[in-house]
XYZ file of C-alpha atoms in Angstrom:
164
model
C 107.549 121.936 98.819
C 108.056 118.152 98.454
C 105.110 115.900 98.613
C 104.780 113.850 101.820
C 106.031 110.271 101.502
C 103.284 107.729 101.757
C 102.136 104.353 100.573
C 99.316 104.403 98.052
C 97.164 101.911 96.235
C 98.690 101.212 92.842
C 96.443 98.409 91.519
C 93.931 95.714 92.236
C 94.346 92.167 90.962
C 91.041 90.385 91.111
C 92.587 86.954 90.654
C 95.413 86.486 93.055
C 97.080 89.401 94.923
C 94.200 91.747 95.732
C 95.393 95.293 96.466
C 99.046 96.097 95.691
C 100.662 99.210 97.137
C 103.725 101.308 96.310
C 105.386 104.530 97.379
C 104.150 107.787 95.961
C 107.669 108.908 95.090
C 111.243 107.747 94.643
C 113.251 107.376 97.785
C 117.099 107.139 98.242
C 118.588 103.759 97.321
C 119.792 103.153 100.901
C 116.175 103.636 102.219
C 114.767 101.443 99.466
C 117.175 98.635 100.375
C 115.620 98.607 103.904
C 112.131 97.922 102.525
C 112.928 96.001 99.326
C 112.422 92.627 101.156
C 108.705 93.549 101.552
C 108.337 94.567 97.914
C 108.367 92.833 94.551
C 109.066 94.149 91.096
C 105.874 93.122 89.407
C 105.679 92.650 85.591
C 102.793 91.622 83.320
C 103.883 87.946 83.421
C 103.383 87.882 87.192
C 99.650 87.989 86.911
C 97.455 84.983 86.151
C 95.842 86.560 83.100
C 98.563 89.038 82.248
C 96.929 92.215 83.377
C 93.485 91.601 81.889
C 91.831 91.463 85.342
C 93.982 94.129 86.905
C 93.020 97.726 87.350
C 95.489 100.523 88.004
C 99.248 100.484 87.513
C 100.540 96.992 88.324
C 104.038 97.181 87.015
C 106.855 98.250 89.305
C 107.801 97.661 92.914
C 104.645 96.811 94.856
C 103.840 95.262 98.229
C 100.937 93.280 99.565
C 98.491 94.893 101.952
C 99.854 92.759 104.848
C 103.283 94.381 104.380
C 102.241 98.024 104.066
C 102.530 98.795 107.804
C 106.030 97.260 107.924
C 107.234 99.455 105.067
C 105.625 102.519 106.646
C 107.255 101.818 109.999
C 110.738 101.299 108.515
C 110.494 104.512 106.522
C 108.946 106.514 109.314
C 105.784 107.336 107.359
C 103.366 109.091 109.682
C 100.424 109.531 107.231
C 99.803 105.790 107.154
C 97.390 103.918 104.950
C 95.463 102.786 108.034
C 95.016 106.374 109.273
C 93.741 107.477 105.900
C 91.334 104.492 105.688
C 90.083 105.194 109.239
C 89.471 108.838 108.256
C 87.334 107.727 105.316
C 85.378 105.217 107.436
C 84.715 107.904 110.010
C 83.531 110.360 107.397
C 81.216 107.763 105.843
C 79.812 106.718 109.280
C 78.126 110.157 109.716
C 75.090 110.253 107.336
C 75.263 114.044 106.831
C 79.044 113.951 106.232
C 78.534 111.044 103.809
C 75.972 112.959 101.734
C 78.194 116.055 101.672
C 81.212 114.025 100.697
C 79.293 112.380 97.840
C 77.953 115.738 96.677
C 81.394 117.299 96.728
C 82.899 114.352 94.917
C 80.229 114.441 92.231
C 80.610 118.191 91.747
C 84.438 117.853 91.491
C 84.258 115.004 89.008
C 81.585 116.771 86.950
C 83.740 119.930 86.795
C 86.805 117.899 85.909
C 85.118 116.233 82.961
C 83.312 119.337 81.645
C 86.165 121.822 81.986
C 89.187 119.641 81.087
C 87.650 117.317 78.527
C 89.027 114.369 80.488
C 87.576 111.102 79.373
C 88.456 107.492 80.339
C 91.043 106.083 77.982
C 89.945 102.508 78.494
C 87.308 100.823 76.497
C 83.934 101.230 78.216
C 83.147 97.496 77.896
C 86.440 96.609 79.649
C 85.662 99.029 82.432
C 82.176 97.473 82.773
C 83.733 94.019 82.956
C 85.907 94.973 85.905
C 83.365 97.130 87.694
C 81.790 96.307 91.024
C 78.847 98.618 90.289
C 77.579 100.779 87.439
C 75.171 103.605 88.174
C 73.290 105.547 85.524
C 71.440 108.328 87.317
C 67.936 108.728 85.777
C 69.051 106.582 82.817
C 70.745 109.779 81.464
C 73.646 107.892 79.874
C 71.391 105.308 78.280
C 68.974 107.990 76.968
C 71.715 110.479 75.893
C 74.211 108.016 74.333
C 73.253 108.930 70.762
C 73.938 112.592 71.419
C 77.088 111.957 73.502
C 75.397 113.111 76.733
C 74.498 111.606 80.097
C 76.295 110.579 83.269
C 77.555 107.092 84.018
C 79.365 106.144 87.257
C 81.578 103.068 87.001
C 82.769 101.831 90.383
C 85.884 99.601 90.406
C 87.745 98.418 93.435
C 90.355 101.091 92.683
C 88.396 104.102 91.558
C 85.204 105.693 90.482
C 84.962 106.848 86.928
C 82.466 109.394 85.641
C 81.878 109.512 81.968
C 79.777 111.904 79.855
């Protein structure tokens, strides 16, 4: 079964553009021509500091947040970015649902890192530089760094990373 067509966050540029969005899959050329006027083929040179202050995947056809709804309307995308954002806001507005969501996210991330051996490929200091918040529960990362243990959450505008 083919994945549903939708716009998704591709990157965040802290200097100039803010969030940049793109399609989650290739579309036929004739459909792309209809939305191409709202998109730009970004390259490293298009960013103020190259891509030093950019998180995510900046290169490729991207559009600004103000143009997302236009692209979605032209392509007939029903699972819009706004609907998905509203769903998240609604879930986070309920304190019990918020706690459950956080617990489930933590358990999923913890399982992902323990079972698959997935680790961030970026330098930890670079991630820290671009983070909006770093959380070290019970100082476990700080205390366990020598032994390669501990949990550290790094929040960026694009994602949350969990490292052991």
